[in-house]
Coordinates of C-alpha atoms and ligand atoms in Angstrom, one line a residue:
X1 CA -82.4 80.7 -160.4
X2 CA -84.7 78.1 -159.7
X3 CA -83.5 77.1 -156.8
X4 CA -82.8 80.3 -155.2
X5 CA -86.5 81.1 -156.1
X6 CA -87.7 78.1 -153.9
X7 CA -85.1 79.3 -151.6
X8 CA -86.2 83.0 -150.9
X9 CA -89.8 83.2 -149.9
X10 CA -91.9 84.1 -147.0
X11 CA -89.4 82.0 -144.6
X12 CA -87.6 84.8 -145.3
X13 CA -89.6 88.1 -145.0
X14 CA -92.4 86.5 -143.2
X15 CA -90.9 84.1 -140.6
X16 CA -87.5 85.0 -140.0
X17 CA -88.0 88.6 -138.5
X18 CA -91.1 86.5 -136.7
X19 CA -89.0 83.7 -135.0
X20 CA -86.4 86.2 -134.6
X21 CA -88.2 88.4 -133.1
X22 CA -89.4 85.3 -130.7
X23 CA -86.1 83.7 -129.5
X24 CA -84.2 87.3 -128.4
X25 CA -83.1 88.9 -131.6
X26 CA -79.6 89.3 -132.0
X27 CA -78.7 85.9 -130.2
X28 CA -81.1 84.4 -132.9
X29 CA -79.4 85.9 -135.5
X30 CA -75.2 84.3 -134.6
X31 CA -77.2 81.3 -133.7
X32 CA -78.7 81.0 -137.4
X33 CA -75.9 82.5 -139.1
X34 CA -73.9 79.2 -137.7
X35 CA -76.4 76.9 -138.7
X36 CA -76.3 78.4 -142.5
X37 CA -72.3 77.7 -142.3
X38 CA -72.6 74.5 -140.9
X39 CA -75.9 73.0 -142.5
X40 CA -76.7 75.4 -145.4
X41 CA -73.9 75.4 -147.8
X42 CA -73.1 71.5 -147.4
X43 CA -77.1 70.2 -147.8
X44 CA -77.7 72.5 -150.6
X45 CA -75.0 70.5 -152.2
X46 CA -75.8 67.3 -150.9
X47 CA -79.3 67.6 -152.2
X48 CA -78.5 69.0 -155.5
X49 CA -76.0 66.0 -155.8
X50 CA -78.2 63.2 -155.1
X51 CA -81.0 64.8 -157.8
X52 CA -78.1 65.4 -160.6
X53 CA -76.8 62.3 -160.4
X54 CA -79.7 59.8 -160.0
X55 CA -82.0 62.3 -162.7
X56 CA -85.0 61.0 -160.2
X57 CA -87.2 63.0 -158.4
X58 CA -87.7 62.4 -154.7
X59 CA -89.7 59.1 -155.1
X60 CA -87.0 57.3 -157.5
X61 CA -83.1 59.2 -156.4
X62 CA -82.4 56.9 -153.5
X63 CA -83.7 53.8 -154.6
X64 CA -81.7 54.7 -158.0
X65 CA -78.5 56.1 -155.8
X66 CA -78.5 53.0 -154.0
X67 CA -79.9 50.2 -155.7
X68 CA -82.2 48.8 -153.2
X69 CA -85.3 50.1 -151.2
X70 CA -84.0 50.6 -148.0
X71 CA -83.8 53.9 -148.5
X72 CA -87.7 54.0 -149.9
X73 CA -88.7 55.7 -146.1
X74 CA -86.9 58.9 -146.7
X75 CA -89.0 59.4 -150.4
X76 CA -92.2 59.4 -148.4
X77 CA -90.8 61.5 -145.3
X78 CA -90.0 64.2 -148.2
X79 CA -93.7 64.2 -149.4
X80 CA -94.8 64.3 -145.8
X81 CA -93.0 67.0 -145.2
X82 CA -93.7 68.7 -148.6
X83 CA -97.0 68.4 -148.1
X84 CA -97.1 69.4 -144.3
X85 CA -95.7 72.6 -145.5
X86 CA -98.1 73.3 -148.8
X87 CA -101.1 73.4 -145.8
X88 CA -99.5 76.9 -143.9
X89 CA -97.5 78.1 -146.7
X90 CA -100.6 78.9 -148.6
X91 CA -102.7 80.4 -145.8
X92 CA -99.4 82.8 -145.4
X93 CA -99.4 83.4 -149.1
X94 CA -103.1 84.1 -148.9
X95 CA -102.8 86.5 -146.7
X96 CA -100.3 88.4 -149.0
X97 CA -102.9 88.6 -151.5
X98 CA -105.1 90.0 -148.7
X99 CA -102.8 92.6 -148.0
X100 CA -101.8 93.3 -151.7
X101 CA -105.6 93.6 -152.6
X102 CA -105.9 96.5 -149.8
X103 CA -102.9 97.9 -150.6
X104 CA -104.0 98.8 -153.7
X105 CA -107.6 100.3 -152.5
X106 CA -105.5 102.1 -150.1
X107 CA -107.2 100.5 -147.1
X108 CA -104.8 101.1 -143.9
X109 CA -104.2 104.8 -144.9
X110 CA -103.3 106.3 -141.0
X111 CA -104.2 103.4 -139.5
X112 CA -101.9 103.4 -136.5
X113 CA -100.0 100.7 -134.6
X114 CA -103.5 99.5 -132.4
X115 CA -105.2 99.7 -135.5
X116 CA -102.9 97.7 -137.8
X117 CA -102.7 94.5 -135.2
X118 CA -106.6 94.8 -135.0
X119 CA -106.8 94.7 -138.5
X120 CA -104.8 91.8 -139.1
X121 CA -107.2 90.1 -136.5
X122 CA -110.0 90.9 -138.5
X123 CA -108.5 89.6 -141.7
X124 CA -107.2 86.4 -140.3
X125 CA -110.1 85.5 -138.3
X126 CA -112.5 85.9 -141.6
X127 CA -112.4 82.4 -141.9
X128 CA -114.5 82.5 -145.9
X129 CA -111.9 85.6 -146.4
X130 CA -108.6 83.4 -145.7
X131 CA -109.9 80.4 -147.3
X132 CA -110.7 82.1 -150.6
X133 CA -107.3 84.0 -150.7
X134 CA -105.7 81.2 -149.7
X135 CA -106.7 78.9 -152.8
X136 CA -105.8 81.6 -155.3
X137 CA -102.1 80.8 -154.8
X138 CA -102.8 77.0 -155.0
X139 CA -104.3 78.1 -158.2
X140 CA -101.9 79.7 -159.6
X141 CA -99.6 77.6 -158.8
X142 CA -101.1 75.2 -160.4
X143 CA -101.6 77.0 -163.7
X144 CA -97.4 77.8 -163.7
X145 CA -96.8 73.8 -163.1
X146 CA -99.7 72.5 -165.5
X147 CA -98.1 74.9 -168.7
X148 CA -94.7 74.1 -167.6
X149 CA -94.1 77.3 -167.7
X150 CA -91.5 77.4 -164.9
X151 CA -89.1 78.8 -167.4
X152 CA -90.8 82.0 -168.0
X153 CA -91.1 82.3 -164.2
X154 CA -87.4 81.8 -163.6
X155 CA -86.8 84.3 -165.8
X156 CA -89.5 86.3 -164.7
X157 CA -87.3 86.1 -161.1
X158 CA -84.5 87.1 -162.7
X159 CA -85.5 90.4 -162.8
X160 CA -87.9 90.5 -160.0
X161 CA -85.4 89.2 -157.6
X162 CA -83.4 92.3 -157.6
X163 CA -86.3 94.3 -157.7
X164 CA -87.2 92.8 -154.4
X165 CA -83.3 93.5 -153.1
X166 CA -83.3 97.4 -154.0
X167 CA -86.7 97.5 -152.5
X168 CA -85.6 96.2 -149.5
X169 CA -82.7 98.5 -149.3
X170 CA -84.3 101.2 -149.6
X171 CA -87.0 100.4 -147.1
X172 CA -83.8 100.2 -144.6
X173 CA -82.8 103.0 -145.0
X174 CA -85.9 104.8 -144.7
X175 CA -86.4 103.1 -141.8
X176 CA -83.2 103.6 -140.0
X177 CA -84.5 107.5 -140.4
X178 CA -87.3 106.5 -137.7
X179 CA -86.7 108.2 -134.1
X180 CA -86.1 105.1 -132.4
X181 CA -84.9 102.7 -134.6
X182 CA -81.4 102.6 -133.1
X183 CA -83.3 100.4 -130.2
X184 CA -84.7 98.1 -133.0
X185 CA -80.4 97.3 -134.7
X186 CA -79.6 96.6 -130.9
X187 CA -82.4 93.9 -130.5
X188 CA -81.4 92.8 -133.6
X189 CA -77.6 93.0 -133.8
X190 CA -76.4 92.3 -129.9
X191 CA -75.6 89.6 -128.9
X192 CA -77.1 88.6 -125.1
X193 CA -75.5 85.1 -124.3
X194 CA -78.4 85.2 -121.5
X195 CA -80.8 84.4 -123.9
X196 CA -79.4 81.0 -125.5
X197 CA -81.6 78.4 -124.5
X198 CA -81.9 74.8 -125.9
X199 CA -85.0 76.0 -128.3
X200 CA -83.1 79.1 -129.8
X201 CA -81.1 76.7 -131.1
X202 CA -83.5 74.4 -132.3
X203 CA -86.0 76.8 -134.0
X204 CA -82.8 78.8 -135.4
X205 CA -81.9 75.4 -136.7
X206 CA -85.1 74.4 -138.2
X207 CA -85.5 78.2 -139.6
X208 CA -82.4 77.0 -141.3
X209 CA -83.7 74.4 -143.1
X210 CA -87.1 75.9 -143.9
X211 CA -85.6 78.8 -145.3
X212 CA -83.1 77.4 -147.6
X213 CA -85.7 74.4 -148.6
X214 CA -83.4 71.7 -147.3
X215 CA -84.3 68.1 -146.2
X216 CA -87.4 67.7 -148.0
X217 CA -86.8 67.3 -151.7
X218 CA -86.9 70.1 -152.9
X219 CA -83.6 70.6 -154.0
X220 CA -83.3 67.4 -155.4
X221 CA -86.1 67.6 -157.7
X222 CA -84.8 70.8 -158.6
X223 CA -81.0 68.7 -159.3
X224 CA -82.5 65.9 -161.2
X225 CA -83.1 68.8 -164.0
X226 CA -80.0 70.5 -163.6
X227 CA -77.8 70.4 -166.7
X228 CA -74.9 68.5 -166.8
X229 CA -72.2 70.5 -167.0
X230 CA -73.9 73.5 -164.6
X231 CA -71.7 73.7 -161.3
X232 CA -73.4 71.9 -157.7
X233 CA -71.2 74.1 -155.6
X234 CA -70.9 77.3 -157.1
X235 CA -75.1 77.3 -157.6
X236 CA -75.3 75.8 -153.9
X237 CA -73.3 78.5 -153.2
X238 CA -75.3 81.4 -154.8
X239 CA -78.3 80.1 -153.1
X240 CA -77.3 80.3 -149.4
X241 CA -75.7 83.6 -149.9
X242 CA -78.9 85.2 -151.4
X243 CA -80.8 83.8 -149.0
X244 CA -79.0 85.0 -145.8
X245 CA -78.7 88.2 -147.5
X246 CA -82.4 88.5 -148.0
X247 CA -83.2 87.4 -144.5
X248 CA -80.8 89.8 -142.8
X249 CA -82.4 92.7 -144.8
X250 CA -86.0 91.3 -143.6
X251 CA -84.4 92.2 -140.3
X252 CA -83.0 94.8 -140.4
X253 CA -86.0 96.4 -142.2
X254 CA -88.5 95.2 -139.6
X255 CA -86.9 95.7 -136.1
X256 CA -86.2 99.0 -136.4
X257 CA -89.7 100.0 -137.6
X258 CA -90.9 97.5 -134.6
X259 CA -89.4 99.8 -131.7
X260 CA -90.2 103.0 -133.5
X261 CA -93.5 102.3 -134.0
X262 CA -93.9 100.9 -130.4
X263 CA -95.0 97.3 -131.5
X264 CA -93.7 93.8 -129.7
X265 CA -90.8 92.1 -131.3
X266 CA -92.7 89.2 -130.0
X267 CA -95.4 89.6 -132.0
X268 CA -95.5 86.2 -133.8
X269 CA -97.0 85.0 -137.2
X270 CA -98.4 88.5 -137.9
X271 CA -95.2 90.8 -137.5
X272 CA -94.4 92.0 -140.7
X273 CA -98.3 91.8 -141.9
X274 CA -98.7 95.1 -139.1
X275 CA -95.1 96.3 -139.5
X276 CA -94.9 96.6 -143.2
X277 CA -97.8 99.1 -143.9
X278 CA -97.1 101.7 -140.8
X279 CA -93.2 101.5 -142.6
X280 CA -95.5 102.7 -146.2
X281 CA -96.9 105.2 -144.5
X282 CA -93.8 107.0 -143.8
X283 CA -92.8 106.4 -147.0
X284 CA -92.7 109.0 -150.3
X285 CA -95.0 107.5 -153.0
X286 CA -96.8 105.3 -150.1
X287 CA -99.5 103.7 -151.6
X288 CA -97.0 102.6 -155.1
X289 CA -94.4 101.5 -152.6
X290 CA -97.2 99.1 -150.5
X291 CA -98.4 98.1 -153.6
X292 CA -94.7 96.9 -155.3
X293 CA -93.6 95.4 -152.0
X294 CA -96.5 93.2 -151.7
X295 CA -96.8 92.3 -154.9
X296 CA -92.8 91.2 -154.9
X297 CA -93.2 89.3 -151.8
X298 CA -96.5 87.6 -153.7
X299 CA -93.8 86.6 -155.9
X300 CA -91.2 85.5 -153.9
X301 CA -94.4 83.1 -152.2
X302 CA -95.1 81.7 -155.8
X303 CA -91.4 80.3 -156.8
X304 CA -91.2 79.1 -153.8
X305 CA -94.9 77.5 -153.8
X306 CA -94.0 76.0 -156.9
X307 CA -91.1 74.0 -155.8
X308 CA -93.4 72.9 -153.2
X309 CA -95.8 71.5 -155.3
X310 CA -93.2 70.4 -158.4
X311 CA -91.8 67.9 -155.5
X312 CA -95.6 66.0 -154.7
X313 CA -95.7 66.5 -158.5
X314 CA -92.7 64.7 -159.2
X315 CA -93.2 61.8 -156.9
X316 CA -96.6 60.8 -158.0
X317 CA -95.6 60.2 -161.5
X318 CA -92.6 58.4 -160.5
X319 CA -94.5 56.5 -157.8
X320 CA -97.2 55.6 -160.1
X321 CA -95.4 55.4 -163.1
X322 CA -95.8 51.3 -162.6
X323 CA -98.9 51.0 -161.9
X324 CA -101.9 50.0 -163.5
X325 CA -103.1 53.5 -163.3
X326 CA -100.1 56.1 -164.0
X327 CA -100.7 59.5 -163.4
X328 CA -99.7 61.8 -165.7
X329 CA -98.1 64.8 -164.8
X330 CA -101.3 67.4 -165.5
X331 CA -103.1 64.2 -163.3
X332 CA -101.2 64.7 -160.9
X333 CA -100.7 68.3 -160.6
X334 CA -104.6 68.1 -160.2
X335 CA -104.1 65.1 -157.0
X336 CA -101.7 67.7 -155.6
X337 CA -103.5 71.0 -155.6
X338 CA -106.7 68.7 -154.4
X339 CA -104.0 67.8 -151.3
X340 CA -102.7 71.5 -151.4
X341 CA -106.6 72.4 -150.8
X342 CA -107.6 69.5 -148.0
X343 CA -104.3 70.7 -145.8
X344 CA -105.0 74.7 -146.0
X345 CA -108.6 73.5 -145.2
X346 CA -106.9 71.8 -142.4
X347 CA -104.7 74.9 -141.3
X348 CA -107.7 77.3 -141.2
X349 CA -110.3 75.2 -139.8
X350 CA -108.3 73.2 -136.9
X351 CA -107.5 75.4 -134.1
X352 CA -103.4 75.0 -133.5
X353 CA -102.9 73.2 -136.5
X354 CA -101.5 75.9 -138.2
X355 CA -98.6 76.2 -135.7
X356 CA -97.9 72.3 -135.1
X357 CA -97.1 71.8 -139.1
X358 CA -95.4 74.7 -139.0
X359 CA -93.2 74.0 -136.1
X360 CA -93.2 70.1 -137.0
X361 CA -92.1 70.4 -140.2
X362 CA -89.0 73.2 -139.8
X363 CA -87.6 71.9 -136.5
X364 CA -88.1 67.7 -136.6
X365 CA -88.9 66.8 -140.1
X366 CA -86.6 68.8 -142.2
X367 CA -83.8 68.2 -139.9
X368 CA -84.8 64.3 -139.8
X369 CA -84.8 64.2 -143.8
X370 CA -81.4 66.3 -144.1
X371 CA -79.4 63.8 -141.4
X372 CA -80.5 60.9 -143.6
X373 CA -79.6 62.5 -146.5
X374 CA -76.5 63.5 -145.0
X375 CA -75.4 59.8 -144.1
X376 CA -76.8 58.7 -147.6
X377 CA -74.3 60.4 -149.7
X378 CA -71.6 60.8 -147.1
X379 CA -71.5 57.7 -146.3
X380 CA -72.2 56.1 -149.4
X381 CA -71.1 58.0 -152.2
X382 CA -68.6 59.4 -150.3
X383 CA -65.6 57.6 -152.2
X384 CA -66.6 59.5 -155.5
X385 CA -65.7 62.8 -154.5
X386 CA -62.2 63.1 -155.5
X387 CA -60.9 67.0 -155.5
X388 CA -60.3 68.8 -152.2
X389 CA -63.1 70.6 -151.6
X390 CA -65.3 67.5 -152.5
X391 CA -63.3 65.9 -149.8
X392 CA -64.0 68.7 -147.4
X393 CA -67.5 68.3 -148.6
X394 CA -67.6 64.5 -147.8
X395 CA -66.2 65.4 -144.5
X396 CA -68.6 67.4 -143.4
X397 CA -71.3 65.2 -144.4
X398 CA -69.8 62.6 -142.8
X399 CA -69.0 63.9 -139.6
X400 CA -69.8 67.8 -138.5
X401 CA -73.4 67.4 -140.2
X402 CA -75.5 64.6 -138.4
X403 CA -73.3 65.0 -135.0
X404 CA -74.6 68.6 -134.9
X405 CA -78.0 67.4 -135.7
X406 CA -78.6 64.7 -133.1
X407 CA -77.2 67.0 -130.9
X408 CA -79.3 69.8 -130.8
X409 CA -82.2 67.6 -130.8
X410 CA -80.8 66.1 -127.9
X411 CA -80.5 68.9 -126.7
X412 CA -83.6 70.1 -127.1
X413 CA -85.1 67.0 -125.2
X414 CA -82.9 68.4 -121.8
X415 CA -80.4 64.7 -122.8
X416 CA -77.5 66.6 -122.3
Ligands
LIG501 N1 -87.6 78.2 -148.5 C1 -89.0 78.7 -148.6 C2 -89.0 80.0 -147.9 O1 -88.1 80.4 -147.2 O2 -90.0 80.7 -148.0 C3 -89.9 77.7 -148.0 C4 -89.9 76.4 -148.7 C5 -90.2 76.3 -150.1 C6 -89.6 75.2 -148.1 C7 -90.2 75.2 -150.8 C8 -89.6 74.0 -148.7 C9 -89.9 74.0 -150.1 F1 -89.8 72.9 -150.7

């Protein structure tokens, strides 16, 4: 449950329909659904493999996997990365808050398609506004990893994860009512080969990997406190098909809306922040519907916020656990959210920043991290996976995983 909280998050309902929406829809779509068959189901595992079986967090499992520190490079790309990440993901999460806030006072009651994307100007651009709901989340974050209450959260998820399912069901249908959402299914469901280019495949790539929390740690931290006897491929598994299945609802719940409402798939960043309240207003019980959705998708931000911040967690008290000054883990839950701060600082006060960690992170780093991983335990460990699909596993680790990798960033560079 854990992990398919980190998992399903604003990558989903935020950025998918987003960079969908950006790289021609329905090509998008085959493109990632390939890269979940071919990347997501075998690095879930992998990740959740090298966490299980070296108990470590991201700092200690490949020095522990492999008994020397040549490996010690791809600890601190994962903290990098993680930390890269924490700077956006907040500002997003942030602006959730925004949005739940006025969804409760009922603030974009009639407010039409002109109005919506000028509000979310006027939000975003507040730059006091977006800092202040931007370090609420880092706070409570904070609060859920200090208590080490994760537990009650999981189970918290447990029941709010469906919630967030039927919600999303229903706000399909509803919107499939819309004159004019057939156009939106097309966009979103037809394939036009004319629009593959070298960066659909790398951003539908990288979108892979962000959204499934891959190649950064995550999912090993999240391993190293998996119990013993619990399953790696059935709960890797589980994982990727909940979070494909959320994403494809995001979509389908937002394109349709997008061409009846007469707003540009191209949007960017702020999509679903001017799609999702013009879809309330057509709904019955408007202002209780704006107000569950948001405050699910606040959620769905916060488990995945916290396996953010558990991984910098983590690998400071493992990293300093040797030192002359150890950091405790309440110490360094304190370090982190200090870091958490600095890079949504960062984000909201350097113009394009925002964008570059974003786009850094999903398409180079992530994908960097996973192809080393990849080679670590495929190479490595390989032998000790003895059934058949462990061998099919080993395979593709071995072979389909980093190939595919170095080519589409090859790719992407015009090499081929
Ligand atoms: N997978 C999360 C999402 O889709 O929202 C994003 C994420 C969370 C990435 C945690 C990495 C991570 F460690």
């Amino acid at each position: 449950m854990a992990a398919a909280g980190s998992a399903v998050g604003l990558g989903n309902i935020w950025k998918f329909p987003y960079v969908a929406g950006e790289n021609g829809g329905g090509i998008f779509l085959i493109i990632y659904l390939v890269c979940v068959l071919l990347f997501g189901m075998p690095l879930v595992t992998t990740e959740l493999v090298i966490g299980k079986r070296s108990r470590k967090s991201a700092y200690g499992a490949f020095r522990a996997l492999r008994n020397n520190d040549r490996w010690q490079w791809l600890s601190w790309l994962c903290v990098v990365t993680a930390v890269l990440i924490m700077g956006f993901y907040f500002v997003v999460t942030g602006w959730c808050i925004n949005y739940l806030a006025e969804a409760v006072m009922n603030a974009f009651k009639g407010f039409d398609a002109a109005q919506l994307t000028a509000h979310f100007q006027t939000v975003t651009t507040n730059t006091w506004r977006v800092i202040l709901v931007s370090v609420i989340p880092v706070i409570l974050t904070e609060v859920v990893l200090w208590f080490d209450v994760n537990k009650g959260i999981e189970r918290l998820s447990k029941i709010l994860m469906p919630l967030l399912l039927v919600m999303m069901v229903i706000m399909v249908v509803r919107v499939l009512l819309l004159d004019g959402s057939k156009v939106g299914l097309e966009f979103f469901f037809k394939t036009d080969f004319s629009q593959l280019s070298p960066k659909v495949v790398l951003v539908a790539m990288g979108q892979c990997f962000f959204s499934l929390s891959i190649g950064m740690g995550a999912l090993i931290t999240y391993g190293a406190y998996m119990p013993e006897n619990q399953d790696v491929p059935m709960t890797s598994l589980q994982v990727v098909v909940l979070d494909t299945i959320v994403a494809v609802m995001a979509g389908m719940m937002i394109f349709p809306a997008v061409f009846a409402f007469g707003f540009n798939p191209a949007e960017g960043p702020e999509l679903v922040f001017v799609v999702l309240p013009a879809i309330f207003e057509q709904m019955s019980f408007a202002w209780l519907s704006g107000v569950l959705f948001f405050t699910l998708l606040c959620i769905a931000a916060l488990t995945s916020t916290i396996s953010l911040m558990e991984v910098v967690v983590a690998f400071l008290v493992d990293a300093t656990s040797h030192r002359p000054h150890p950091l405790d883990r309440r110490k360094s839950v304190l370090v982190t959210s200090a870091m958490a701060i600095a890079l949504l600082l960062v984000c909201v006060l350097v113009p394009n920043t925002f964008d570059i960690f974003a786009e850094v992170t999903s398409c180079y780093l992530m994908p960097i991290g996973a192809l080393a991983m990849s080679i670590l335990v495929g190479w490595f460990l390989g032998n000790s996976f003895t059934t058949w699909y462990g061998k099919f596993f080993v395979f593709t680790i071995r072979w389909l995983v980093p190939i595919a990798i170095v080519l589409i960033f090859l790719n992407s560079l015009r090499l081929l």
